[in-house]
Amino acid sequence: MIFRQLFEPLSSTYSYLLGCEATGQAVLIDPVIAAMERDLSEISRLGLTLAYSLETHIHADHITAGLELKKRTGSRIAAPACDQLACADVGIAEGTPFRVGNMTLRPIHTPGHTAGHFAYLLDDRVFSGDALLIDGCGRTDFQNGDAEAMYRSVRETLFSLPGEVLVYPAHDYQGRHVSSIAQEMARNPRLGGETTLAEFKNIMANLNLPYPKFIDFAVPGNQRCGVCPPDLPENLKEYCRQMSDSPQG
Ligand SMILES: [Fe+2]
């Protein structure tokens, strides 16, 4: 498999490019519109054909590149079926393998950050979206977020994967790239060790996080598979502008 972890610095999002060596077919998980030109260059440089964009959930902190990638490359838009996006070409569901070339991803419903959130398992790695992050987890206080559902998604579902499975999150805010199930089970300060549901709910209820500054534009834009609103305030315009070609993590 050809594999790239691609970072978008404005929202600290990791997108993942997975390419099948035999067929050249590729999927881009959680593409960000501001990084689309960089991602397209990478796809072309690797000689891959983008077959799909694939979402873990409806994002609140960036706009997906799904629709623009479709216009540019003919890629199809895959997103969780339960979110019922009219613009999606393929609805992802638990128990239905998602195939791209010779690669088979196993969708895992992991609600908590959003109700329709999915993680994707591919052999020895899991793309954990905003469910399990390195030493953390996604917030649970908007978009039908639910701390109890998050606790179960991580501890009962993701932590039941083999310990050596590598965890590739949708975000990291401190420059970390990858973890493992065993490491998160042992060390995740919110969800690891013997943390009880009550303790986790207490942690999540007391994070005192600010209201996400882009959510009112990102969610409707992403419900349309990636439409930048024409009326973005000046201080948010960079979310829809192509990022510069600086070296990325
Ligand atoms: Fe998110």
CSV table of N, CA and C in Angstrom, one decimal, residues 63-173:
chain,number,residue,atom,x,y,z
A,63,ILE,N,-13.7,22.6,6.1
A,63,ILE,CA,-14.6,22.2,5.0
A,63,ILE,C,-14.0,21.1,4.2
A,64,THR,N,-14.7,20.0,4.0
A,64,THR,CA,-14.1,18.9,3.3
A,64,THR,C,-13.9,19.3,1.8
A,65,ALA,N,-12.9,18.6,1.2
A,65,ALA,CA,-12.7,18.8,-0.2
A,65,ALA,C,-13.4,17.8,-1.1
A,66,GLY,N,-14.3,17.0,-0.5
A,66,GLY,CA,-15.0,15.9,-1.2
A,66,GLY,C,-15.6,16.4,-2.5
A,67,LEU,N,-16.4,17.4,-2.5
A,67,LEU,CA,-17.1,17.9,-3.7
A,67,LEU,C,-16.2,18.4,-4.7
A,68,GLU,N,-15.2,19.2,-4.3
A,68,GLU,CA,-14.2,19.8,-5.3
A,68,GLU,C,-13.3,18.7,-5.9
A,69,LEU,N,-13.0,17.7,-5.1
A,69,LEU,CA,-12.1,16.6,-5.6
A,69,LEU,C,-12.9,15.9,-6.6
A,70,LYS,N,-14.2,15.7,-6.4
A,70,LYS,CA,-15.1,15.0,-7.4
A,70,LYS,C,-15.1,15.8,-8.7
A,71,LYS,N,-15.2,17.1,-8.6
A,71,LYS,CA,-15.2,18.0,-9.8
A,71,LYS,C,-13.9,17.9,-10.5
A,72,ARG,N,-12.8,17.8,-9.8
A,72,ARG,CA,-11.5,17.9,-10.4
A,72,ARG,C,-11.0,16.5,-10.9
A,73,THR,N,-11.4,15.4,-10.2
A,73,THR,CA,-10.8,14.1,-10.5
A,73,THR,C,-11.9,13.1,-10.9
A,74,GLY,N,-13.1,13.4,-10.7
A,74,GLY,CA,-14.1,12.3,-10.9
A,74,GLY,C,-14.3,11.4,-9.7
A,75,SER,N,-13.6,11.7,-8.6
A,75,SER,CA,-13.7,10.8,-7.4
A,75,SER,C,-15.1,10.8,-6.9
A,76,ARG,N,-15.4,9.7,-6.2
A,76,ARG,CA,-16.8,9.5,-5.7
A,76,ARG,C,-16.7,9.9,-4.2
A,77,ILE,N,-17.8,10.4,-3.7
A,77,ILE,CA,-17.9,10.8,-2.3
A,77,ILE,C,-18.5,9.7,-1.4
A,78,ALA,N,-17.7,9.3,-0.4
A,78,ALA,CA,-18.2,8.2,0.5
A,78,ALA,C,-18.3,8.9,1.9
A,79,ALA,N,-19.4,8.7,2.5
A,79,ALA,CA,-19.7,9.3,3.8
A,79,ALA,C,-20.6,8.4,4.6
A,80,PRO,N,-20.6,8.5,5.9
A,80,PRO,CA,-21.5,7.6,6.7
A,80,PRO,C,-23.0,7.7,6.2
A,81,ALA,N,-23.6,6.6,6.0
A,81,ALA,CA,-25.0,6.6,5.5
A,81,ALA,C,-26.0,7.2,6.5
A,82,CYS,N,-25.7,7.0,7.8
A,82,CYS,CA,-26.7,7.5,8.7
A,82,CYS,C,-26.8,9.1,8.7
A,83,ASP,N,-25.8,9.8,8.2
A,83,ASP,CA,-25.9,11.2,8.1
A,83,ASP,C,-26.8,11.6,6.9
A,84,GLN,N,-27.1,10.7,6.0
A,84,GLN,CA,-28.1,10.9,4.9
A,84,GLN,C,-27.8,12.2,4.1
A,85,LEU,N,-26.5,12.3,3.7
A,85,LEU,CA,-26.1,13.4,2.8
A,85,LEU,C,-26.6,13.1,1.4
A,86,ALA,N,-27.4,14.0,0.8
A,86,ALA,CA,-27.9,13.8,-0.5
A,86,ALA,C,-26.7,13.9,-1.6
A,87,CYS,N,-25.7,14.5,-1.2
A,87,CYS,CA,-24.5,14.7,-2.1
A,87,CYS,C,-23.6,13.5,-2.1
A,88,ALA,N,-23.7,12.6,-1.2
A,88,ALA,CA,-22.8,11.4,-1.1
A,88,ALA,C,-23.1,10.4,-2.2
A,89,ASP,N,-22.1,9.8,-2.8
A,89,ASP,CA,-22.3,8.8,-3.8
A,89,ASP,C,-22.4,7.4,-3.1
A,90,VAL,N,-21.7,7.2,-2.0
A,90,VAL,CA,-21.7,5.9,-1.3
A,90,VAL,C,-21.9,6.1,0.2
A,91,GLY,N,-22.9,5.4,0.7
A,91,GLY,CA,-23.2,5.5,2.1
A,91,GLY,C,-22.4,4.4,2.9
A,92,ILE,N,-21.6,4.8,3.9
A,92,ILE,CA,-20.9,3.8,4.6
A,92,ILE,C,-21.7,3.3,5.8
A,93,ALA,N,-21.6,2.0,6.0
A,93,ALA,CA,-22.4,1.4,7.1
A,93,ALA,C,-21.6,0.3,7.7
A,94,GLU,N,-21.8,0.1,9.0
A,94,GLU,CA,-21.1,-0.9,9.8
A,94,GLU,C,-21.4,-2.3,9.2
A,95,GLY,N,-20.4,-3.1,9.0
A,95,GLY,CA,-20.6,-4.4,8.5
A,95,GLY,C,-20.5,-4.5,7.0
A,96,THR,N,-20.4,-3.4,6.3
A,96,THR,CA,-20.2,-3.4,4.9
A,96,THR,C,-18.8,-3.0,4.6
A,97,PRO,N,-17.9,-3.9,4.1
A,97,PRO,CA,-16.6,-3.5,3.8
A,97,PRO,C,-16.5,-2.5,2.7
A,98,PHE,N,-15.6,-1.6,2.8
A,98,PHE,CA,-15.4,-0.5,1.8
A,98,PHE,C,-14.1,-0.8,1.0
A,99,ARG,N,-14.3,-1.1,-0.3
A,99,ARG,CA,-13.1,-1.6,-1.1
A,99,ARG,C,-12.6,-0.5,-2.0
A,100,VAL,N,-11.3,-0.4,-2.1
A,100,VAL,CA,-10.7,0.5,-3.0
A,100,VAL,C,-9.5,-0.2,-3.6
A,101,GLY,N,-9.5,-0.5,-4.9
A,101,GLY,CA,-8.5,-1.4,-5.4
A,101,GLY,C,-8.4,-2.7,-4.7
A,102,ASN,N,-7.3,-3.1,-4.2
A,102,ASN,CA,-7.1,-4.3,-3.4
A,102,ASN,C,-7.2,-4.1,-1.9
A,103,MET,N,-7.5,-2.9,-1.6
A,103,MET,CA,-7.6,-2.5,-0.1
A,103,MET,C,-9.0,-2.7,0.4
A,104,THR,N,-9.2,-3.2,1.6
A,104,THR,CA,-10.5,-3.3,2.2
A,104,THR,C,-10.5,-2.6,3.5
A,105,LEU,N,-11.3,-1.6,3.6
A,105,LEU,CA,-11.5,-0.9,4.9
A,105,LEU,C,-12.7,-1.4,5.6
A,106,ARG,N,-12.6,-1.6,6.9
A,106,ARG,CA,-13.7,-2.0,7.7
A,106,ARG,C,-14.3,-0.8,8.5
A,107,PRO,N,-15.5,-0.3,8.1
A,107,PRO,CA,-16.1,0.8,8.8
A,107,PRO,C,-16.5,0.4,10.2
A,108,ILE,N,-16.2,1.2,11.2
A,108,ILE,CA,-16.6,1.0,12.6
A,108,ILE,C,-17.3,2.2,13.1
A,109,HIS,N,-18.6,2.0,13.4
A,109,HIS,CA,-19.4,3.1,14.0
A,109,HIS,C,-18.9,3.4,15.4
A,110,THR,N,-18.6,4.6,15.5
A,110,THR,CA,-18.0,5.1,16.8
A,110,THR,C,-18.6,6.4,17.2
A,111,PRO,N,-19.9,6.4,17.6
A,111,PRO,CA,-20.5,7.7,18.0
A,111,PRO,C,-19.9,8.3,19.2
A,112,GLY,N,-20.2,9.6,19.4
A,112,GLY,CA,-19.8,10.2,20.6
A,112,GLY,C,-19.3,11.6,20.3
A,113,HIS,N,-18.5,11.8,19.3
A,113,HIS,CA,-18.1,13.1,18.9
A,113,HIS,C,-19.3,13.7,18.0
A,114,THR,N,-19.7,12.9,17.1
A,114,THR,CA,-21.0,13.1,16.4
A,114,THR,C,-21.7,11.7,16.4
A,115,ALA,N,-23.0,11.8,16.2
A,115,ALA,CA,-23.8,10.5,16.3
A,115,ALA,C,-23.4,9.6,15.1
A,116,GLY,N,-23.0,10.2,14.0
A,116,GLY,CA,-22.8,9.4,12.8
A,116,GLY,C,-21.3,9.1,12.5
A,117,HIS,N,-20.5,9.2,13.5
A,117,HIS,CA,-19.0,9.1,13.3
A,117,HIS,C,-18.6,7.7,13.1
A,118,PHE,N,-17.7,7.5,12.1
A,118,PHE,CA,-17.1,6.2,11.8
A,118,PHE,C,-15.5,6.3,11.9
A,119,ALA,N,-14.9,5.2,12.4
A,119,ALA,CA,-13.5,5.0,12.2
A,119,ALA,C,-13.4,3.9,11.1
A,120,TYR,N,-12.1,3.8,10.6
A,120,TYR,CA,-11.9,2.8,9.5
A,120,TYR,C,-10.7,2.0,9.8
A,121,LEU,N,-10.9,0.7,9.8
A,121,LEU,CA,-9.8,-0.2,10.1
A,121,LEU,C,-9.2,-0.8,8.8
A,122,LEU,N,-7.9,-0.7,8.6
A,122,LEU,CA,-7.3,-1.2,7.4
A,122,LEU,C,-6.1,-2.0,7.9
A,123,ASP,N,-6.2,-3.3,7.9
A,123,ASP,CA,-5.1,-4.2,8.3
A,123,ASP,C,-4.6,-3.8,9.7
A,124,ASP,N,-3.3,-3.3,9.7
A,124,ASP,CA,-2.7,-3.0,11.0
A,124,ASP,C,-2.9,-1.6,11.5
A,125,ARG,N,-3.8,-0.8,10.9
A,125,ARG,CA,-4.0,0.5,11.3
A,125,ARG,C,-5.5,0.9,11.4
A,126,VAL,N,-5.8,1.8,12.3
A,126,VAL,CA,-7.1,2.3,12.3
A,126,VAL,C,-7.1,3.8,12.2
A,127,PHE,N,-8.0,4.4,11.3
A,127,PHE,CA,-8.1,5.8,11.2
A,127,PHE,C,-9.3,6.2,12.1
A,128,SER,N,-8.9,6.8,13.2
A,128,SER,CA,-9.8,6.9,14.3
A,128,SER,C,-10.6,8.2,14.3
A,129,GLY,N,-10.5,9.0,13.3
A,129,GLY,CA,-11.3,10.2,13.2
A,129,GLY,C,-11.2,11.1,14.5
A,130,ASP,N,-12.3,11.6,14.9
A,130,ASP,CA,-12.3,12.4,16.1
A,130,ASP,C,-12.9,11.6,17.3
A,131,ALA,N,-12.8,10.3,17.2
A,131,ALA,CA,-13.2,9.5,18.4
A,131,ALA,C,-11.9,9.4,19.2
A,132,LEU,N,-11.0,8.5,18.9
A,132,LEU,CA,-9.8,8.4,19.7
A,132,LEU,C,-8.7,9.3,19.1
A,133,LEU,N,-8.2,10.2,19.9
A,133,LEU,CA,-7.0,11.0,19.5
A,133,LEU,C,-5.8,10.5,20.4
A,134,ILE,N,-4.6,11.0,20.0
A,134,ILE,CA,-3.5,10.6,20.8
A,134,ILE,C,-3.5,11.3,22.1
A,135,ASP,N,-3.6,10.6,23.2
A,135,ASP,CA,-3.7,11.1,24.6
A,135,ASP,C,-5.0,12.0,24.7
A,136,GLY,N,-6.0,11.7,23.9
A,136,GLY,CA,-7.2,12.5,24.0
A,136,GLY,C,-8.4,11.9,23.3
A,137,CYS,N,-9.4,12.7,23.0
A,137,CYS,CA,-10.5,12.3,22.2
A,137,CYS,C,-11.2,13.5,21.7
A,138,GLY,N,-12.1,13.4,20.7
A,138,GLY,CA,-12.8,14.5,20.2
A,138,GLY,C,-13.8,15.0,21.3
A,139,ARG,N,-14.2,16.3,21.1
A,139,ARG,CA,-15.1,16.9,22.1
A,139,ARG,C,-16.5,16.3,21.8
A,140,THR,N,-17.3,16.4,22.8
A,140,THR,CA,-18.6,15.7,22.8
A,140,THR,C,-19.8,16.7,23.1
A,141,ASP,N,-19.5,18.0,22.9
A,141,ASP,CA,-20.5,18.9,23.4
A,141,ASP,C,-21.2,19.7,22.3
A,142,PHE,N,-21.2,19.1,21.0
A,142,PHE,CA,-22.0,19.7,20.0
A,142,PHE,C,-22.3,18.6,18.9
A,143,GLN,N,-23.1,18.9,17.9
A,143,GLN,CA,-23.4,18.0,16.9
A,143,GLN,C,-23.9,16.6,17.4
A,144,ASN,N,-24.8,16.5,18.3
A,144,ASN,CA,-25.3,15.3,18.9
A,144,ASN,C,-24.1,14.5,19.6
A,145,GLY,N,-23.2,15.3,20.0
A,145,GLY,CA,-22.1,14.6,20.8
A,145,GLY,C,-22.7,14.0,22.1
A,146,ASP,N,-22.0,13.0,22.6
A,146,ASP,CA,-22.5,12.3,23.7
A,146,ASP,C,-21.3,11.6,24.4
A,147,ALA,N,-21.0,12.1,25.6
A,147,ALA,CA,-19.8,11.5,26.3
A,147,ALA,C,-19.9,10.0,26.6
A,148,GLU,N,-21.1,9.6,27.0
A,148,GLU,CA,-21.3,8.2,27.3
A,148,GLU,C,-21.1,7.3,26.0
A,149,ALA,N,-21.6,7.8,24.9
A,149,ALA,CA,-21.4,7.1,23.6
A,149,ALA,C,-19.9,7.1,23.3
A,150,MET,N,-19.2,8.2,23.5
A,150,MET,CA,-17.7,8.2,23.2
A,150,MET,C,-17.0,7.2,24.1
A,151,TYR,N,-17.4,7.2,25.4
A,151,TYR,CA,-16.7,6.2,26.3
A,151,TYR,C,-16.8,4.8,25.8
A,152,ARG,N,-18.0,4.4,25.3
A,152,ARG,CA,-18.3,3.1,24.8
A,152,ARG,C,-17.6,2.9,23.5
A,153,SER,N,-17.6,3.9,22.6
A,153,SER,CA,-17.0,3.7,21.3
A,153,SER,C,-15.5,3.4,21.5
A,154,VAL,N,-14.9,4.2,22.4
A,154,VAL,CA,-13.4,4.0,22.5
A,154,VAL,C,-13.1,2.8,23.4
A,155,ARG,N,-13.7,2.7,24.5
A,155,ARG,CA,-13.3,1.6,25.4
A,155,ARG,C,-13.8,0.2,25.0
A,156,GLU,N,-15.0,0.2,24.5
A,156,GLU,CA,-15.6,-1.1,24.2
A,156,GLU,C,-15.3,-1.5,22.7
A,157,THR,N,-15.2,-0.5,21.8
A,157,THR,CA,-15.1,-0.9,20.4
A,157,THR,C,-13.6,-0.7,20.0
A,158,LEU,N,-13.1,0.4,20.0
A,158,LEU,CA,-11.7,0.6,19.5
A,158,LEU,C,-10.7,-0.1,20.4
A,159,PHE,N,-10.9,-0.1,21.7
A,159,PHE,CA,-9.9,-0.8,22.6
A,159,PHE,C,-10.1,-2.4,22.5
A,160,SER,N,-11.1,-2.8,21.7
A,160,SER,CA,-11.1,-4.3,21.5
A,160,SER,C,-10.3,-4.7,20.3
A,161,LEU,N,-9.7,-3.8,19.6
A,161,LEU,CA,-8.8,-4.1,18.5
A,161,LEU,C,-7.5,-4.6,19.1
A,162,PRO,N,-6.7,-5.3,18.3
A,162,PRO,CA,-5.4,-5.8,18.8
A,162,PRO,C,-4.5,-4.6,19.2
A,163,GLY,N,-3.8,-4.8,20.3
A,163,GLY,CA,-3.0,-3.7,20.9
A,163,GLY,C,-2.0,-3.1,19.9
A,164,GLU,N,-1.5,-3.9,19.0
A,164,GLU,CA,-0.5,-3.4,18.0
A,164,GLU,C,-1.0,-2.6,16.9
A,165,VAL,N,-2.4,-2.5,16.8
A,165,VAL,CA,-3.0,-1.7,15.7
A,165,VAL,C,-2.6,-0.3,15.9
A,166,LEU,N,-2.1,0.3,14.8
A,166,LEU,CA,-1.6,1.7,14.9
A,166,LEU,C,-2.8,2.7,14.8
A,167,VAL,N,-2.8,3.7,15.6
A,167,VAL,CA,-3.9,4.7,15.7
A,167,VAL,C,-3.5,5.9,14.9
A,168,TYR,N,-4.2,6.2,13.9
A,168,TYR,CA,-4.0,7.4,13.1
A,168,TYR,C,-5.2,8.4,13.3
A,169,PRO,N,-5.0,9.4,14.1
A,169,PRO,CA,-6.2,10.3,14.4
A,169,PRO,C,-6.4,11.3,13.3
A,170,ALA,N,-7.6,12.0,13.4
A,170,ALA,CA,-8.0,13.0,12.4
A,170,ALA,C,-7.3,14.4,12.8
A,171,HIS,N,-6.9,14.5,14.0
A,171,HIS,CA,-6.2,15.7,14.5
A,171,HIS,C,-5.1,15.4,15.4
A,172,ASP,N,-4.1,16.3,15.4
A,172,ASP,CA,-3.2,16.4,16.6
A,172,ASP,C,-2.7,17.8,16.6
A,173,TYR,N,-2.8,18.3,17.8
A,173,TYR,CA,-2.5,19.8,18.0
A,173,TYR,C,-1.1,20.0,18.6
